[in-house]
Short mmCIF file of C-alpha atoms in Angstrom, two decimals:
data_model
loop_
_atom_site.label_atom_id
_atom_site.label_comp_id
_atom_site.label_asym_id
_atom_site.label_seq_id
_atom_site.Cartn_x
_atom_site.Cartn_y
_atom_site.Cartn_z
CA MET A 133 6.24 23.21 -35.86
CA SER A 134 4.80 26.38 -34.27
CA ALA A 135 3.08 26.35 -31.02
CA TYR A 136 -0.26 26.91 -32.51
CA GLU A 137 0.17 23.92 -34.90
CA LEU A 138 1.44 21.78 -32.10
CA ARG A 139 -1.78 22.70 -29.93
CA LYS A 140 -3.93 22.06 -33.03
CA SER A 141 -2.48 18.59 -33.72
CA ALA A 142 -2.76 17.57 -30.20
CA LEU A 143 -6.67 18.72 -30.14
CA VAL A 144 -7.11 16.79 -33.31
CA ALA A 145 -5.45 13.61 -31.85
CA ALA A 146 -7.47 13.91 -28.79
CA ALA A 147 -10.69 14.40 -30.63
CA THR A 148 -10.29 11.43 -32.76
CA THR A 149 -9.30 8.84 -30.15
CA THR A 150 -11.99 6.53 -28.94
CA GLY A 151 -11.25 6.91 -25.29
CA LYS A 152 -10.18 3.25 -24.81
CA ARG A 153 -7.02 2.71 -23.21
CA GLU A 154 -4.49 0.02 -24.64
CA ILE A 155 -3.82 -2.56 -22.12
CA GLU A 156 -0.08 -3.01 -21.56
CA TYR A 157 0.92 -6.63 -20.88
CA PRO A 158 4.16 -7.21 -18.98
CA ARG A 159 6.88 -8.06 -21.57
CA LYS A 160 10.20 -10.05 -21.38
CA ALA A 161 13.47 -8.39 -22.29
CA ASP A 162 13.15 -9.74 -25.93
CA GLY A 163 9.73 -8.07 -26.18
CA LYS A 164 7.60 -11.00 -26.05
CA PRO A 165 4.73 -10.96 -23.66
CA LYS A 166 5.22 -12.88 -20.31
CA TYR A 167 2.89 -15.91 -19.57
CA PRO A 168 0.51 -15.65 -16.66
CA SER A 169 2.47 -18.20 -14.66
CA GLU A 170 5.55 -15.81 -14.92
CA ILE A 171 3.72 -12.96 -13.39
CA TYR A 172 1.28 -14.60 -10.94
CA GLY A 173 1.90 -13.22 -7.49
CA GLU A 174 4.76 -10.86 -8.44
CA ASN A 175 3.00 -7.99 -6.49
CA VAL A 176 2.40 -9.92 -3.46
CA PHE A 177 4.55 -9.68 -0.43
CA THR A 178 4.51 -13.53 0.28
CA LEU A 179 6.17 -15.28 3.35
CA LYS A 180 8.95 -16.26 0.67
CA THR A 181 9.51 -12.55 -0.23
CA MET A 182 9.44 -11.57 3.37
CA ALA A 183 11.93 -14.26 4.28
CA LYS A 184 14.22 -12.91 1.78
CA ALA A 185 13.89 -9.35 2.96
CA LEU A 186 14.24 -9.83 6.63
CA PRO A 187 17.05 -10.92 8.85
CA LYS A 188 16.54 -14.54 10.02
CA PRO A 189 15.84 -13.75 13.72
CA ILE A 190 13.32 -11.38 12.74
CA PHE A 191 11.50 -13.58 10.21
CA ALA A 192 11.41 -16.38 12.97
CA SER A 193 9.95 -13.95 15.43
CA PHE A 194 7.16 -13.02 12.94
CA LEU A 195 6.51 -16.77 12.15
CA LYS A 196 6.15 -17.50 15.97
CA GLN A 197 3.46 -14.47 16.14
CA ARG A 198 1.70 -15.82 13.21
CA ARG A 199 1.30 -19.20 14.84
CA GLY A 200 0.10 -17.66 17.94
CA ARG A 201 2.97 -18.46 20.09
CA GLN A 202 4.06 -14.65 20.88
CA ASN A 203 3.01 -11.17 20.37
CA LEU A 204 4.44 -8.98 17.70
CA ASP A 205 7.15 -6.89 19.20
CA LYS A 206 8.32 -3.38 18.00
CA THR A 207 11.61 -4.35 16.70
CA THR A 208 9.92 -7.05 14.37
CA ALA A 209 7.17 -4.79 13.26
CA ASP A 210 9.52 -1.91 12.32
CA SER A 211 11.76 -4.37 10.26
CA ILE A 212 8.65 -5.73 8.50
CA ALA A 213 7.44 -2.22 7.81
CA HIS A 214 10.88 -1.08 6.37
CA ALA A 215 11.01 -4.21 4.21
CA VAL A 216 7.51 -3.93 2.82
CA ARG A 217 7.91 -0.07 2.14
CA VAL A 218 11.13 -0.58 0.23
CA TRP A 219 9.56 -3.74 -1.77
CA ALA A 220 6.43 -1.57 -2.50
CA MET A 221 8.30 1.55 -3.38
CA ASP A 222 10.28 -0.52 -5.87
CA ARG A 223 7.03 -1.42 -7.50
CA GLY A 224 5.93 2.23 -7.80
CA ALA A 225 3.84 2.60 -4.73
CA THR A 226 3.66 6.02 -2.92
CA HIS A 227 0.89 5.15 -0.64
CA TYR A 228 -0.60 2.45 1.43
CA THR A 229 -3.81 1.51 2.49
CA HIS A 230 -5.45 -0.53 5.74
CA TRP A 231 -8.02 -2.45 3.50
CA PHE A 232 -10.95 -3.90 5.40
CA GLN A 233 -14.56 -5.05 5.25
CA PRO A 234 -16.88 -3.26 7.63
CA GLN A 235 -20.06 -5.44 7.47
CA THR A 236 -21.56 -2.93 4.74
CA GLY A 237 -21.40 -5.22 1.76
CA THR A 238 -18.35 -3.48 0.36
CA THR A 239 -14.75 -3.00 1.24
CA ALA A 240 -13.38 0.30 2.85
CA GLU A 241 -9.84 1.76 2.79
CA LYS A 242 -7.90 4.37 4.70
CA HIS A 243 -5.06 5.80 2.68
CA ASP A 244 -1.87 7.33 3.88
CA ALA A 245 1.42 8.31 2.08
CA PHE A 246 5.06 7.00 2.70
CA LEU A 247 6.03 10.57 2.28
CA SER A 248 6.38 12.79 5.46
CA LEU A 249 7.95 16.15 5.98
CA LEU A 250 10.56 16.76 8.63
CA SER A 251 10.82 20.11 9.99
CA ASN A 252 14.34 21.44 11.03
CA PHE A 253 14.64 24.73 12.61
CA THR A 254 17.87 26.49 11.64
CA PRO A 255 19.14 30.13 12.42
CA GLY A 256 18.17 30.88 8.86
CA GLY A 257 14.56 29.68 9.33
CA GLU A 258 12.61 26.50 8.98
CA GLU A 259 13.82 23.86 6.62
CA VAL A 260 11.54 21.14 5.39
CA THR A 261 13.01 17.84 4.43
CA PRO A 262 10.97 15.17 2.66
CA ILE A 263 11.59 11.47 3.74
CA ASP A 264 9.93 8.23 3.05
CA LEU A 265 8.83 6.61 6.38
CA PHE A 266 6.66 3.79 7.34
CA SER A 267 7.00 2.52 10.95
CA GLY A 268 5.83 -0.75 12.55
CA SER A 269 2.99 1.21 14.40
CA GLN A 270 1.70 2.44 11.04
CA LEU A 271 1.86 -0.86 9.69
CA LEU A 272 -0.07 -2.52 12.59
CA GLN A 273 -2.77 -0.04 13.23
CA SER A 274 -4.68 2.88 11.64
CA GLU A 275 -7.53 4.86 12.75
CA PRO A 276 -9.95 5.55 9.93
CA ASP A 277 -13.12 7.65 10.75
CA ALA A 278 -15.83 5.13 11.76
CA SER A 279 -18.73 7.69 11.71
CA SER A 280 -20.02 6.23 8.34
CA PHE A 281 -20.15 2.68 9.56
CA PRO A 282 -23.34 0.87 11.07
CA SER A 283 -23.40 1.33 14.86
CA GLY A 284 -27.00 0.21 15.66
CA GLY A 285 -27.73 3.69 17.11
CA MET A 286 -25.56 2.98 20.06
CA ARG A 287 -23.37 6.08 19.81
CA THR A 288 -23.43 9.70 18.29
CA THR A 289 -21.29 10.59 15.29
CA PHE A 290 -18.73 12.61 17.13
CA GLU A 291 -17.94 9.63 19.24
CA ALA A 292 -17.24 7.35 16.36
CA ARG A 293 -13.85 5.49 16.89
CA GLY A 294 -12.77 2.72 14.44
CA TYR A 295 -9.43 1.06 14.24
CA THR A 296 -7.78 -1.25 11.68
CA ILE A 297 -5.13 -3.64 12.62
CA TRP A 298 -3.05 -5.53 10.22
CA ASP A 299 -4.18 -9.22 9.70
CA THR A 300 -0.86 -11.11 9.71
CA SER A 301 -2.51 -14.16 8.27
CA SER A 302 -3.07 -12.40 4.91
CA SER A 303 -0.27 -11.22 2.59
CA MET A 304 0.10 -7.48 1.68
CA TYR A 305 0.14 -6.74 -1.94
CA VAL A 306 0.49 -3.82 -4.40
CA GLN A 307 -2.30 -2.84 -6.66
CA ARG A 308 -2.04 -0.50 -9.65
CA GLY A 309 -4.74 2.05 -10.33
CA PRO A 310 -6.21 2.98 -13.67
CA ASN A 311 -4.14 6.08 -13.83
CA GLY A 312 -0.94 3.97 -13.23
CA THR A 313 -0.52 4.76 -9.52
CA ALA A 314 0.32 1.99 -7.11
CA ILE A 315 -0.83 1.41 -3.56
CA LEU A 316 0.33 -1.09 -0.95
CA TYR A 317 -2.77 -2.82 0.28
CA ILE A 318 -2.58 -4.08 3.92
CA PRO A 319 -5.33 -6.60 4.70
CA SER A 320 -6.91 -5.56 8.09
CA VAL A 321 -9.45 -6.08 10.46
CA PHE A 322 -11.75 -3.39 11.66
CA ILE A 323 -12.63 -2.87 15.15
CA SER A 324 -15.43 -0.23 16.19
#
């Protein structure tokens, strides 16, 4: 088939589709659809999932923090961040978001990528190395632009500051977008 015929058949196929996407249901190895009870919660980083992914002392430290008995230390936060990044990327996530509800009647999100670029200066010039990173400090806190949130007229726009902090009482989860992308959602509280 020539390039012209290939393009023509692609245009004809595009023009004759209804624009509706087929819903892809999860399937078992034998091709049969999975039952809802088999897929329920599979994209949620539950306490059970966290316990499997973390060393026992780190998980115990997290549980103490969650019960209000101690603050979350850097080592524990870094370990949880690493475990949830690996778990989320195994499910196709490339980005994460601190998801919060800023009293506007809707939700808000601050998206960042797991991908970081490290610069190495060598005698031959600069080398850029891509690496997947997600630290405990990135898990715990983010700084979205707070200028669009209500302030009651108490400050000018350029002074707007807002912080999101991970709500450790809520489970993180991966959500797929309409185009197949996956994002790690970190339930957060918003402080302005």
